[in-house]
Amino acid sequence: MTAPLSASGLYQRLLGYAVPYWRLFGIAVLSMVLFAATDTGLAALMKPMLDGNFIERDPRTIRFVPLALIGLFALRGITGFITRYTMSWIGRRIVQELRRAVFHRQLRLPVRYFDNHPAGRMLSRLTFDVEQVAEAATNAVTVLLRDSLTALFLLLYMFWISGWLTLLFFVTGPVLIVLLRMVSRRFRLLSRRIQDSMGELTQYSEEVIHGQRLVKAFNGEQWQEQQFEAVNERNRRLQMKMAAALGASTPVVQLIAACVLALVIYLATLDAVTQQISVGSFVSFIAAMLLLLQPIKRLTNVNALIQRGVAAARSIFALLDETEEPDNGRLALQRAGGTIEFRDVGFAYDSDKGEVIQDLSFSIQQGETVALVGRSGSGKSTLVNLLLRFYDPERGSIQLDGHDLRDYRLADLRRQIAMVGQDVVLFNDTLAHNIGYASPQAPDEMQIAAAAEAAHALEFINQLPQGLQTRIGDRGVLLSGGQRQRIAIARAIVKDAPILVLDEATSSLDSESESLVQAALARLSEGRTVLIVAHRLSTVERADRIVVLEQGRLAESGTHAELLANNGLYADLYRLQFREDTADDRPPG
Ligand SMILES: Nc1ncnc2c1ncn2[C@@H]1O[C@H](COP(=O)(O)OP(=O)(O)O)[C@@H](O)[C@H]1O
Ligand SMILES: [Mg+2]
């Protein structure tokens, strides 16, 4: 879907994020230039210090040198601060914007993307990858600019003192560059692998945290630990390879630099040369060379930092380039009437695995209640998914009020449908917030309490210490399954949409609360189009019409009485459940 981005393309795109701050960056560069100059200043100060203070004993330089020293370090301190502050400011802005963009895109990716991408990797994009990019954008750029400038100034100064000694540096320079190239390739490969392995680690521990009850119930600790250890070990190995690459590259480069230094010292102290250069100049030259080592060392390390940033930027931009949910409809919709029609709908989650819905046609009139019945896996939830446009059908068309769903604006379409699903998702917030989620801007307390009451949730809410203002903990773990479902029903009531979709919405309720909630739902259904999926057939008997699905096809449809008389699949299912019901009052939902 997305073309792999070249490194230079990535830089350009990242640069795009920094462009608005070019003025601040200008200030940063200026302070880096001054900072870099102080190193050369320090080396240059050696010359008057030795020649003037010690050999000639000139009173002016005796006063000047100590003051200059203080001045140099003051300048270094101030420019160092400005560099760090401005670069961090830019870097943090970039982080903020990248996070905003990633979050924005994650919210709008199609459901299918989430089906195919592990959550841990998506989370680590937002946390880990973005930080890596920030590192590259601030620390690496600082090192790159400041240390190259430092090196440049020092080299120029050295050249000024003695051209031919400096030339030695240029002879050995290419060796260093070739070495850096080799090292950088290794870094790039390793940092990409480390990133994947970090994602794996997050993914894995996240799964176990969410599934901790399951792990406990099935005594899965040991097995999970073994699994985790494998991931953990892989991460350690990769990190060690990185450490080895980092650790080896630095001393090799330094050793080469030291060889050069030794050679220079040897050549410079040969008689012929010492005649031409004063002691002060010579010490200045050596000082400049020594001062060169530090920036060169940092420049060799910065490569790893940049490569990490590039690898992270690549994965961030790949996500940002994913196409959003298709939302090409132009038809606005305030409030739908609620006539729904499925016309020859065909759909497959995965084209290799065949169609899950096949040639399906049926319609639901405005205000009608239609129940979807069928064995587990027959495609009931898939139909609900299609109605909400979590997926689009491959063939045929689904229409609302005579227009294909794809003709409407996506947000308008979804506003028409209140859905209560099988898995109730609750946010780590107050009950009031969770119930009023459909209108987060104006959560009307009265409305929320009324909805909670209608859903028979108020009775248990009132027993909580802070009532509707109770925070319900991560994913609502503090509530029972039945309580969670009633919250979800209240949430659907607040939404007040013309179409109500209930996908096994009462499956976790006990018989008593179920009949209470059924009554509430019956009241809620008045004047609305209702699509109800239920496992327990007792809850669908009252529907105006029952549609029976079998392996994604329409098996039969009609009223409860008609279908029983028909003696088909529905009658089979019904008899099966009736037998279970007499054997056990509460069949598995
Ligand atoms: N996200 C998905 N990706 C791939 N296959 C899926 C997905 N969701 C459901 N399926 C498959 O589609 C079929 C119908 O599932 P579903 O509509 O959930 O059935 P029901 O709700 O009737 O139990 C099943 O075979 C199921 O395995
Ligand atoms: Mg289902």
Coordinates of C-alpha atoms and ligand atoms in Angstrom, one line a residue:
M1 CA 0.0 0.0 0.0
T2 CA 2.8 2.4 0.9
A3 CA 6.1 2.7 -1.0
P4 CA 9.1 2.1 1.1
L5 CA 10.6 5.4 2.0
S6 CA 14.2 6.1 1.1
A7 CA 16.5 7.5 3.8
S8 CA 16.7 10.9 2.0
G9 CA 12.9 10.9 1.6
L10 CA 12.6 10.3 5.3
Y11 CA 15.0 13.1 6.2
Q12 CA 13.0 15.5 4.0
R13 CA 9.8 14.5 5.6
L14 CA 11.2 14.9 9.1
L15 CA 12.7 18.2 8.0
G16 CA 9.2 19.3 7.1
Y17 CA 8.2 19.0 10.7
A18 CA 11.1 21.2 11.7
V19 CA 10.6 23.9 9.0
P20 CA 8.2 26.1 11.0
Y21 CA 10.8 26.6 13.6
W22 CA 13.6 27.7 11.3
R23 CA 14.1 30.9 13.1
L24 CA 14.7 29.2 16.4
F25 CA 16.9 26.8 14.6
G26 CA 18.8 29.7 13.3
I27 CA 19.5 30.9 16.8
A28 CA 20.5 27.3 17.8
V29 CA 23.0 27.2 14.9
L30 CA 24.4 30.5 15.8
S31 CA 25.0 29.5 19.4
M32 CA 26.5 26.2 18.1
V33 CA 28.9 28.2 15.9
L34 CA 30.0 30.3 18.9
F35 CA 30.2 27.2 21.1
A36 CA 32.4 25.4 18.5
A37 CA 34.6 28.5 18.3
T38 CA 35.4 28.3 22.0
D39 CA 37.4 25.0 21.5
T40 CA 39.6 26.6 18.9
G41 CA 39.8 29.7 21.2
L42 CA 41.1 27.5 24.0
A43 CA 43.7 25.9 21.7
A44 CA 44.7 29.3 20.4
L45 CA 45.1 30.6 23.9
M46 CA 47.9 28.2 24.5
K47 CA 50.1 30.2 22.2
P48 CA 50.1 33.6 24.0
M49 CA 50.1 31.8 27.3
L50 CA 53.4 29.9 26.6
D51 CA 55.1 32.5 24.4
G52 CA 53.9 35.6 26.2
N53 CA 53.4 34.6 29.9
F54 CA 56.3 32.3 30.3
I55 CA 58.9 32.9 27.7
E56 CA 58.6 36.7 27.0
R57 CA 57.0 37.6 30.4
D58 CA 54.9 40.3 28.7
P59 CA 52.7 42.0 31.4
R60 CA 49.8 42.6 28.9
T61 CA 49.4 39.0 28.0
I62 CA 49.9 38.0 31.7
R63 CA 46.7 40.0 32.5
F64 CA 44.9 39.1 29.2
V65 CA 45.2 35.3 29.2
P66 CA 43.4 34.6 32.5
L67 CA 40.6 37.0 31.6
A68 CA 40.2 35.5 28.2
L69 CA 40.0 32.1 29.8
I70 CA 37.1 33.2 31.9
G71 CA 35.5 34.9 29.0
L72 CA 35.8 31.7 26.8
F73 CA 34.1 29.5 29.4
A74 CA 31.3 32.1 30.0
L75 CA 30.6 32.1 26.3
R76 CA 30.7 28.3 26.2
G77 CA 28.3 28.1 29.1
I78 CA 25.8 30.5 27.6
T79 CA 25.9 29.2 24.1
G80 CA 25.7 25.6 25.4
F81 CA 22.6 26.4 27.3
I82 CA 20.9 28.2 24.4
T83 CA 21.7 25.3 22.1
R84 CA 20.3 22.7 24.4
Y85 CA 17.2 24.7 25.2
T86 CA 16.3 25.7 21.7
M87 CA 17.0 22.2 20.2
S88 CA 15.0 20.6 22.9
W89 CA 12.2 23.0 22.3
I90 CA 12.1 22.1 18.6
G91 CA 12.5 18.4 19.4
R92 CA 9.6 18.4 21.9
R93 CA 7.4 20.2 19.4
I94 CA 8.2 17.6 16.8
V95 CA 7.4 14.8 19.3
Q96 CA 4.1 16.4 20.1
E97 CA 3.1 16.8 16.5
L98 CA 4.2 13.3 15.5
R99 CA 2.2 11.9 18.5
R100 CA -0.8 13.9 17.5
A101 CA -0.5 12.7 13.9
V102 CA 0.0 9.1 14.9
F103 CA -2.9 9.2 17.3
H104 CA -5.1 10.9 14.8
R105 CA -4.3 8.3 12.2
Q106 CA -4.8 5.4 14.6
L107 CA -8.3 6.7 15.4
R108 CA -9.2 6.7 11.8
L109 CA -7.6 3.5 10.5
P110 CA -10.1 0.9 9.2
V111 CA -11.1 -2.0 11.4
R112 CA -9.2 -4.3 9.1
Y113 CA -5.9 -2.7 9.9
F114 CA -6.4 -3.5 13.6
D115 CA -7.3 -7.0 12.6
N116 CA -3.9 -7.4 11.0
H117 CA -1.6 -5.4 13.3
P118 CA -0.7 -6.3 16.8
A119 CA -1.7 -3.7 19.4
G120 CA 1.7 -3.7 21.1
R121 CA 3.5 -2.6 18.0
M122 CA 1.0 0.2 17.5
L123 CA 1.4 1.3 21.1
S124 CA 5.2 1.3 20.8
R125 CA 4.9 3.6 17.8
L126 CA 3.3 6.2 19.9
T127 CA 5.8 5.8 22.8
F128 CA 9.1 4.4 21.8
D129 CA 9.4 5.3 18.1
V130 CA 8.4 8.9 18.5
E131 CA 11.1 9.4 21.3
Q132 CA 13.7 7.8 19.0
V133 CA 12.9 10.3 16.3
A134 CA 13.1 13.2 18.9
E135 CA 16.6 11.9 19.9
A136 CA 17.7 12.0 16.4
A137 CA 16.2 15.4 15.8
T138 CA 17.8 17.1 18.8
N139 CA 20.8 15.3 20.2
A140 CA 22.0 13.9 16.9
V141 CA 21.6 17.2 15.0
T142 CA 23.3 19.1 17.8
V143 CA 26.2 16.7 17.8
L144 CA 26.4 16.7 14.1
L145 CA 26.4 20.4 13.6
R146 CA 28.3 21.5 16.7
D147 CA 31.0 18.8 16.6
S148 CA 31.5 19.2 12.8
L149 CA 31.9 22.9 13.3
T150 CA 34.3 22.3 16.2
A151 CA 36.3 20.0 14.1
L152 CA 36.3 22.3 11.2
F153 CA 37.5 25.3 13.2
L154 CA 40.2 23.3 14.9
L155 CA 41.4 22.0 11.6
L156 CA 41.5 25.4 10.1
Y157 CA 43.4 26.7 13.0
M158 CA 45.9 23.8 12.7
F159 CA 46.2 24.5 9.0
W160 CA 47.1 28.1 9.8
I161 CA 49.8 27.0 12.2
S162 CA 51.3 24.3 10.0
G163 CA 49.8 23.3 6.7
W164 CA 51.8 20.1 6.0
L165 CA 51.2 18.6 9.5
T166 CA 47.5 19.1 9.0
L167 CA 47.6 17.5 5.6
L168 CA 48.2 14.2 7.5
F169 CA 44.7 14.5 8.7
F170 CA 43.3 14.7 5.3
V171 CA 45.3 11.6 4.2
T172 CA 43.8 9.5 7.0
G173 CA 40.3 11.1 6.8
P174 CA 39.0 8.8 4.0
V175 CA 40.0 5.7 6.1
L176 CA 37.8 7.0 8.9
I177 CA 34.9 7.6 6.5
V178 CA 35.0 4.1 5.0
L179 CA 35.0 2.7 8.4
L180 CA 32.0 4.8 9.4
R181 CA 30.1 3.6 6.4
M182 CA 30.6 0.0 7.4
V183 CA 29.5 0.6 10.9
S184 CA 26.4 2.6 9.9
R185 CA 25.0 -0.3 7.9
R186 CA 25.3 -2.6 10.8
F187 CA 23.6 0.0 13.1
R188 CA 20.7 0.5 10.8
L189 CA 20.0 -3.3 10.6
L190 CA 20.3 -3.7 14.3
S191 CA 18.1 -0.8 15.3
R192 CA 15.3 -2.0 13.1
R193 CA 15.4 -5.4 14.7
I194 CA 15.6 -3.9 18.2
Q195 CA 12.5 -1.9 17.5
D196 CA 10.5 -4.9 16.3
S197 CA 11.6 -6.8 19.4
M198 CA 10.5 -3.9 21.7
G199 CA 7.1 -4.0 20.0
E200 CA 7.0 -7.7 20.6
L201 CA 7.9 -7.3 24.2
T202 CA 5.1 -4.7 24.7
Q203 CA 2.6 -6.7 22.8
Y204 CA 3.4 -9.8 24.8
S205 CA 3.2 -8.2 28.2
E206 CA 0.1 -6.3 27.3
E207 CA -1.7 -9.5 26.3
V208 CA -0.8 -11.1 29.5
I209 CA -1.9 -8.1 31.6
H210 CA -5.2 -8.1 29.9
G211 CA -5.6 -11.8 30.1
Q212 CA -4.3 -12.2 33.6
R213 CA -7.5 -13.8 34.9
L214 CA -7.3 -16.4 32.1
V215 CA -3.7 -17.0 32.9
K216 CA -4.5 -17.6 36.6
A217 CA -7.5 -19.7 35.9
F218 CA -5.6 -22.0 33.6
N219 CA -2.3 -22.0 35.6
G220 CA -0.6 -20.6 32.5
E221 CA 2.1 -18.7 34.4
Q222 CA 4.9 -21.0 33.7
W223 CA 4.1 -21.3 30.0
Q224 CA 3.7 -17.6 29.7
E225 CA 7.0 -17.1 31.4
Q226 CA 8.8 -19.4 29.0
Q227 CA 7.2 -17.6 26.1
F228 CA 8.2 -14.2 27.6
E229 CA 11.7 -15.4 28.3
A230 CA 12.2 -16.2 24.6
V231 CA 11.2 -12.7 23.6
N232 CA 13.2 -11.2 26.5
E233 CA 16.2 -13.1 25.5
R234 CA 16.0 -12.1 21.8
N235 CA 15.8 -8.5 22.9
R236 CA 18.8 -8.8 25.1
R237 CA 20.8 -10.5 22.3
L238 CA 20.0 -7.7 19.9
Q239 CA 20.8 -5.1 22.4
M240 CA 24.2 -6.8 23.1
K241 CA 24.9 -6.9 19.4
M242 CA 24.2 -3.2 19.3
A243 CA 26.4 -2.6 22.3
A244 CA 29.2 -4.6 20.7
A245 CA 28.9 -2.6 17.5
L246 CA 28.9 0.6 19.5
G247 CA 31.7 -0.5 21.8
A248 CA 34.0 -1.7 19.0
S249 CA 33.5 1.1 16.6
T250 CA 34.6 3.8 19.0
P251 CA 38.0 2.4 20.1
V252 CA 38.9 1.5 16.5
V253 CA 38.3 5.0 15.3
Q254 CA 40.1 6.4 18.3
L255 CA 43.1 4.2 17.8
I256 CA 43.4 5.4 14.2
A257 CA 43.2 9.0 15.5
A258 CA 45.9 8.2 18.1
C259 CA 48.2 6.8 15.4
V260 CA 47.9 10.0 13.5
L261 CA 48.6 12.0 16.7
A262 CA 51.7 10.0 17.4
L263 CA 52.9 10.5 13.9
V264 CA 52.4 14.3 14.1
I265 CA 54.2 14.5 17.4
Y266 CA 57.1 12.6 16.0
L267 CA 57.3 14.7 12.8
A268 CA 56.8 18.0 14.6
T269 CA 59.6 17.4 17.0
L270 CA 62.1 16.7 14.3
D271 CA 64.7 19.4 14.4
A272 CA 63.8 21.0 11.0
V273 CA 60.3 21.8 12.1
T274 CA 61.0 23.0 15.6
Q275 CA 63.1 25.7 14.1
Q276 CA 60.1 27.2 12.4
I277 CA 57.4 26.8 15.1
S278 CA 57.5 28.5 18.5
V279 CA 56.8 26.4 21.6
G280 CA 53.5 28.2 22.0
S281 CA 52.4 27.3 18.4
F282 CA 53.4 23.7 18.8
V283 CA 51.5 23.3 22.1
S284 CA 48.6 25.0 20.5
F285 CA 48.7 22.6 17.6
I286 CA 48.8 19.6 19.9
A287 CA 46.0 21.0 22.0
A288 CA 43.9 21.5 18.9
M289 CA 44.6 17.9 17.9
L290 CA 43.6 16.6 21.3
L291 CA 40.5 18.7 21.3
L292 CA 39.6 17.1 17.9
L293 CA 39.4 13.6 19.4
Q294 CA 36.2 14.3 21.5
P295 CA 34.1 15.7 18.6
I296 CA 35.3 12.9 16.3
K297 CA 34.3 10.3 18.8
R298 CA 30.9 11.8 19.2
L299 CA 30.5 12.1 15.5
T300 CA 31.2 8.4 15.1
N301 CA 28.6 7.6 17.8
V302 CA 26.0 9.9 16.4
N303 CA 25.5 7.7 13.5
A304 CA 23.8 5.0 15.6
L305 CA 21.5 7.7 17.0
I306 CA 20.6 8.9 13.6
Q307 CA 20.0 5.4 12.3
R308 CA 17.7 4.6 15.2
G309 CA 15.8 7.8 14.4
V310 CA 15.6 6.9 10.7
A311 CA 14.3 3.4 11.5
A312 CA 11.7 4.8 13.9
A313 CA 10.7 7.6 11.4
R314 CA 10.2 4.9 8.7
S315 CA 7.7 3.0 10.8
I316 CA 5.9 6.2 11.9
F317 CA 5.6 7.4 8.4
A318 CA 4.5 4.0 7.2
L319 CA 1.6 4.3 9.6
L320 CA 0.9 7.9 8.7
D321 CA 0.7 6.8 5.0
E322 CA -1.9 4.1 5.7
T323 CA -5.2 4.9 4.1
E324 CA -8.0 6.0 6.5
E325 CA -11.4 4.5 6.6
P326 CA -13.1 5.3 3.3
D327 CA -15.4 8.2 3.8
N328 CA -16.3 9.4 0.4
G329 CA -20.0 9.8 0.8
R330 CA -21.4 13.3 0.4
L331 CA -24.9 12.8 1.6
A332 CA -25.7 14.5 4.9
L333 CA -28.1 12.8 7.2
Q334 CA -29.7 14.4 10.2
R335 CA -32.0 11.7 11.4
A336 CA -32.7 8.6 9.3
G337 CA -36.1 7.1 8.9
G338 CA -34.6 3.7 9.5
T339 CA -35.5 1.5 6.5
I340 CA -32.6 -0.9 5.9
E341 CA -32.1 -3.2 3.0
F342 CA -29.5 -5.8 2.3
R343 CA -29.3 -6.5 -1.5
D344 CA -27.3 -9.5 -2.7
V345 CA -24.6 -8.8 -0.2
G346 CA -21.4 -10.7 -0.4
F347 CA -18.5 -10.3 2.0
A348 CA -15.2 -11.9 3.0
Y349 CA -12.8 -10.9 5.7
D350 CA -10.0 -12.6 3.9
S351 CA -10.4 -13.3 0.2
D352 CA -8.4 -16.5 0.6
K353 CA -10.8 -17.9 3.1
G354 CA -14.0 -17.4 1.1
E355 CA -17.1 -15.4 1.7
V356 CA -18.6 -15.2 5.2
I357 CA -21.8 -13.6 3.9
Q358 CA -23.2 -14.8 0.6
D359 CA -26.0 -13.5 -1.6
L360 CA -27.8 -12.1 1.3
S361 CA -31.0 -10.1 0.7
F362 CA -33.6 -9.0 3.2
S363 CA -35.0 -5.7 4.4
I364 CA -36.1 -4.1 7.7
Q365 CA -38.9 -1.6 7.5
Q366 CA -38.9 1.6 9.5
G367 CA -39.9 0.9 13.1
E368 CA -39.7 -2.9 12.6
T369 CA -37.9 -5.2 15.0
V370 CA -36.0 -8.0 13.2
A371 CA -34.1 -10.7 15.0
L372 CA -31.1 -12.4 13.5
V373 CA -30.7 -16.0 14.5
G374 CA -28.2 -18.6 13.6
R375 CA -25.5 -20.8 14.9
S376 CA -22.3 -19.4 16.2
G377 CA -20.1 -18.3 13.3
S378 CA -23.1 -18.0 10.9
G379 CA -22.3 -14.3 10.2
K380 CA -24.6 -12.4 12.5
S381 CA -22.0 -10.1 14.0
T382 CA -20.5 -9.7 10.6
L383 CA -23.8 -8.2 9.4
V384 CA -23.7 -5.8 12.3
N385 CA -20.1 -4.9 11.3
L386 CA -21.3 -4.2 7.8
L387 CA -24.1 -2.0 8.9
L388 CA -21.8 0.2 10.9
R389 CA -19.4 0.2 8.0
F390 CA -16.6 -1.4 10.0
Y391 CA -16.1 -3.2 6.7
D392 CA -17.7 -2.7 3.3
P393 CA -19.3 -5.5 1.3
E394 CA -17.5 -6.8 -1.7
R395 CA -20.6 -7.4 -3.6
G396 CA -24.1 -6.1 -3.5
S397 CA -25.3 -3.1 -1.5
I398 CA -26.7 -2.2 1.9
Q399 CA -29.1 0.6 1.9
L400 CA -30.5 3.0 4.4
D401 CA -33.6 5.0 3.5
G402 CA -33.0 4.1 -0.2
H403 CA -29.3 5.1 -0.4
D404 CA -26.2 2.9 -0.3
L405 CA -24.4 3.3 3.1
R406 CA -21.3 4.4 1.3
D407 CA -23.2 7.5 0.0
Y408 CA -23.6 8.9 3.4
R409 CA -21.0 10.7 5.4
L410 CA -19.5 8.2 7.7
A411 CA -20.1 10.1 10.9
D412 CA -23.6 10.9 9.9
L413 CA -24.3 7.2 9.3
R414 CA -22.9 6.1 12.5
R415 CA -24.8 8.7 14.4
Q416 CA -28.0 6.9 13.3
I417 CA -27.1 3.6 15.0
A418 CA -26.9 2.8 18.7
M419 CA -25.1 -0.4 19.2
V420 CA -24.8 -2.7 22.2
G421 CA -22.3 -5.4 21.4
Q422 CA -21.2 -8.7 22.9
D423 CA -18.0 -7.3 24.4
V424 CA -18.7 -4.2 26.4
V425 CA -16.0 -1.7 26.3
L426 CA -15.8 0.7 29.2
F427 CA -13.3 3.5 29.6
N428 CA -11.3 4.1 32.8
D429 CA -13.5 7.1 33.8
T430 CA -16.7 7.7 35.7
L431 CA -19.9 5.8 35.1
A432 CA -21.5 9.1 34.0
H433 CA -18.8 9.6 31.4
N434 CA -19.2 6.0 30.1
I435 CA -22.9 6.3 29.8
G436 CA -22.8 9.8 28.3
Y437 CA -20.2 8.8 25.8
A438 CA -22.4 9.5 22.8
S439 CA -22.4 13.2 23.8
P440 CA -19.1 13.8 25.6
Q441 CA -19.3 17.6 25.1
A442 CA -22.6 18.0 27.0
P443 CA -23.1 15.1 29.4
D444 CA -26.5 15.9 30.8
E445 CA -26.7 14.4 34.3
M446 CA -30.5 14.1 34.2
Q447 CA -30.5 12.3 30.9
I448 CA -27.7 10.0 32.0
A449 CA -29.6 9.1 35.2
A450 CA -32.8 8.5 33.3
A451 CA -31.0 6.2 30.9
A452 CA -29.3 4.3 33.7
E453 CA -32.7 3.9 35.3
A454 CA -34.3 2.6 32.1
A455 CA -31.4 0.1 31.7
H456 CA -32.0 -1.1 35.3
A457 CA -28.5 0.1 36.1
L458 CA -29.4 2.8 38.5
E459 CA -30.2 0.2 41.3
F460 CA -26.6 -1.0 41.5
I461 CA -25.1 2.4 40.7
N462 CA -26.8 3.9 43.6
Q463 CA -25.2 1.4 45.9
L464 CA -21.7 2.5 44.9
P465 CA -20.1 5.1 47.1
Q466 CA -20.1 7.9 44.6
G467 CA -23.0 6.9 42.4
L468 CA -22.7 7.9 38.8
Q469 CA -19.4 9.7 39.6
T470 CA -17.8 6.4 40.6
R471 CA -14.7 5.7 38.6
I472 CA -14.8 2.2 37.3
G473 CA -11.2 1.3 36.9
D474 CA -9.3 0.0 33.9
R475 CA -11.7 -1.4 31.4
G476 CA -14.4 -1.6 34.0
V477 CA -13.0 -4.7 35.7
L478 CA -14.8 -3.7 38.9
L479 CA -18.2 -4.5 37.4
S480 CA -19.8 -7.8 36.7
G481 CA -20.7 -8.9 33.2
G482 CA -24.3 -8.2 33.7
Q483 CA -23.6 -4.7 35.2
R484 CA -21.4 -3.9 32.3
Q485 CA -24.1 -4.8 29.8
R486 CA -26.6 -2.6 31.5
I487 CA -24.1 0.3 31.4
A488 CA -23.7 -0.4 27.6
I489 CA -27.5 -0.4 27.2
A490 CA -27.8 2.9 29.1
R491 CA -25.1 4.3 26.8
A492 CA -27.2 3.3 23.8
I493 CA -30.3 4.8 25.3
V494 CA -28.5 8.2 25.7
K495 CA -27.5 8.1 22.1
D496 CA -31.2 8.2 21.1
A497 CA -30.6 7.0 17.6
P498 CA -33.3 5.9 15.1
I499 CA -31.7 2.5 14.7
L500 CA -30.9 0.2 17.5
V501 CA -28.5 -2.8 17.1
L502 CA -28.2 -5.3 19.8
D503 CA -25.6 -8.0 19.3
E504 CA -26.1 -10.5 22.1
A505 CA -26.6 -7.5 24.3
T506 CA -28.4 -9.3 27.1
S507 CA -26.3 -12.5 27.1
S508 CA -24.5 -11.8 30.4
L509 CA -27.7 -11.0 32.3
D510 CA -29.3 -13.4 34.7
S511 CA -32.9 -14.3 33.9
E512 CA -34.4 -11.8 36.3
S513 CA -32.4 -8.7 35.1
E514 CA -32.8 -9.9 31.6
S515 CA -36.6 -9.8 31.7
L516 CA -36.3 -6.3 33.3
V517 CA -33.9 -5.1 30.7
Q518 CA -36.0 -6.7 28.0
A519 CA -38.9 -4.6 29.1
A520 CA -36.7 -1.5 29.0
L521 CA -35.5 -2.4 25.5
A522 CA -39.0 -3.0 24.4
R523 CA -39.9 0.5 25.5
L524 CA -36.7 1.8 23.8
S525 CA -37.6 0.0 20.6
E526 CA -40.8 1.9 20.1
G527 CA -40.6 4.1 17.0
R528 CA -37.2 2.7 16.2
T529 CA -35.8 0.2 13.7
V530 CA -34.3 -2.6 15.7
L531 CA -31.9 -5.3 14.7
I532 CA -31.5 -7.8 17.5
V533 CA -29.0 -10.7 17.5
A534 CA -29.7 -13.2 20.3
H535 CA -28.5 -16.6 21.2
R536 CA -31.4 -17.2 23.5
L537 CA -34.4 -17.6 21.4
S538 CA -36.8 -16.6 24.2
T539 CA -35.6 -13.1 23.6
V540 CA -36.4 -13.0 19.9
E541 CA -39.9 -14.5 20.0
R542 CA -41.5 -11.1 20.2
A543 CA -39.7 -9.8 17.1
D544 CA -41.8 -8.7 14.2
R545 CA -39.7 -11.0 12.0
I546 CA -37.0 -13.5 12.4
V547 CA -34.2 -13.9 9.9
V548 CA -32.3 -17.2 10.2
L549 CA -28.7 -17.3 8.9
E550 CA -26.8 -20.4 8.0
Q551 CA -23.2 -20.1 7.0
G552 CA -23.7 -16.6 5.8
R553 CA -26.8 -17.4 3.7
L554 CA -30.4 -16.7 4.4
A555 CA -31.9 -20.0 5.5
E556 CA -35.4 -18.8 6.2
S557 CA -37.4 -15.9 7.6
G558 CA -40.8 -15.2 9.2
T559 CA -42.5 -14.8 12.5
H560 CA -41.8 -17.1 15.4
A561 CA -45.0 -19.0 14.8
E562 CA -44.4 -19.3 11.0
L563 CA -40.9 -20.5 11.5
L564 CA -42.0 -23.1 14.0
A565 CA -44.6 -24.3 11.6
N566 CA -42.0 -24.4 8.8
N567 CA -40.1 -27.0 10.8
G568 CA -36.8 -25.8 9.5
L569 CA -33.5 -24.7 11.0
Y570 CA -35.2 -22.3 13.4
A571 CA -37.5 -25.0 14.7
D572 CA -34.5 -27.3 15.2
L573 CA -32.6 -24.6 17.1
Y574 CA -35.7 -23.9 19.2
R575 CA -36.3 -27.4 20.2
L576 CA -32.7 -27.9 21.1
Q577 CA -32.8 -24.9 23.4
F578 CA -36.1 -25.8 24.9
R579 CA -34.6 -29.2 25.9
E580 CA -31.6 -27.4 27.4
D581 CA -33.8 -24.9 29.2
T582 CA -35.7 -27.6 30.9
A583 CA -32.6 -29.4 31.8
D584 CA -30.9 -26.3 33.0
D585 CA -32.7 -23.1 33.6
R586 CA -29.8 -21.0 32.4
P587 CA -28.4 -22.1 29.1
P588 CA -24.9 -20.9 28.3
G589 CA -25.2 -17.5 26.6
Ligands
LIG1 N1 -12.3 -9.9 12.1 C1 -12.4 -11.1 11.5 N2 -11.4 -11.5 10.6 C2 -11.6 -12.7 10.0 N3 -12.6 -13.6 10.1 C3 -13.6 -13.2 11.0 C4 -13.5 -12.0 11.7 N4 -14.6 -11.9 12.5 C5 -15.4 -13.0 12.2 N5 -14.7 -13.8 11.4 C6 -15.2 -15.1 10.8 O1 -16.5 -14.8 10.2 C7 -17.4 -15.8 10.5 C8 -18.7 -15.2 11.0 O2 -18.4 -14.7 12.2 P1 -19.5 -13.8 13.1 O3 -20.2 -12.9 12.2 O4 -18.8 -13.2 14.2 O5 -20.5 -15.0 13.6 P2 -21.6 -14.9 14.6 O6 -21.7 -13.5 15.2 O7 -22.8 -15.3 13.9 O8 -21.3 -15.9 15.7 C9 -16.7 -16.8 11.4 O9 -16.3 -17.9 10.6 C10 -15.6 -16.1 12.0 O10 -14.5 -16.9 12.2
MG2 MG -21.5 -12.8 17.1

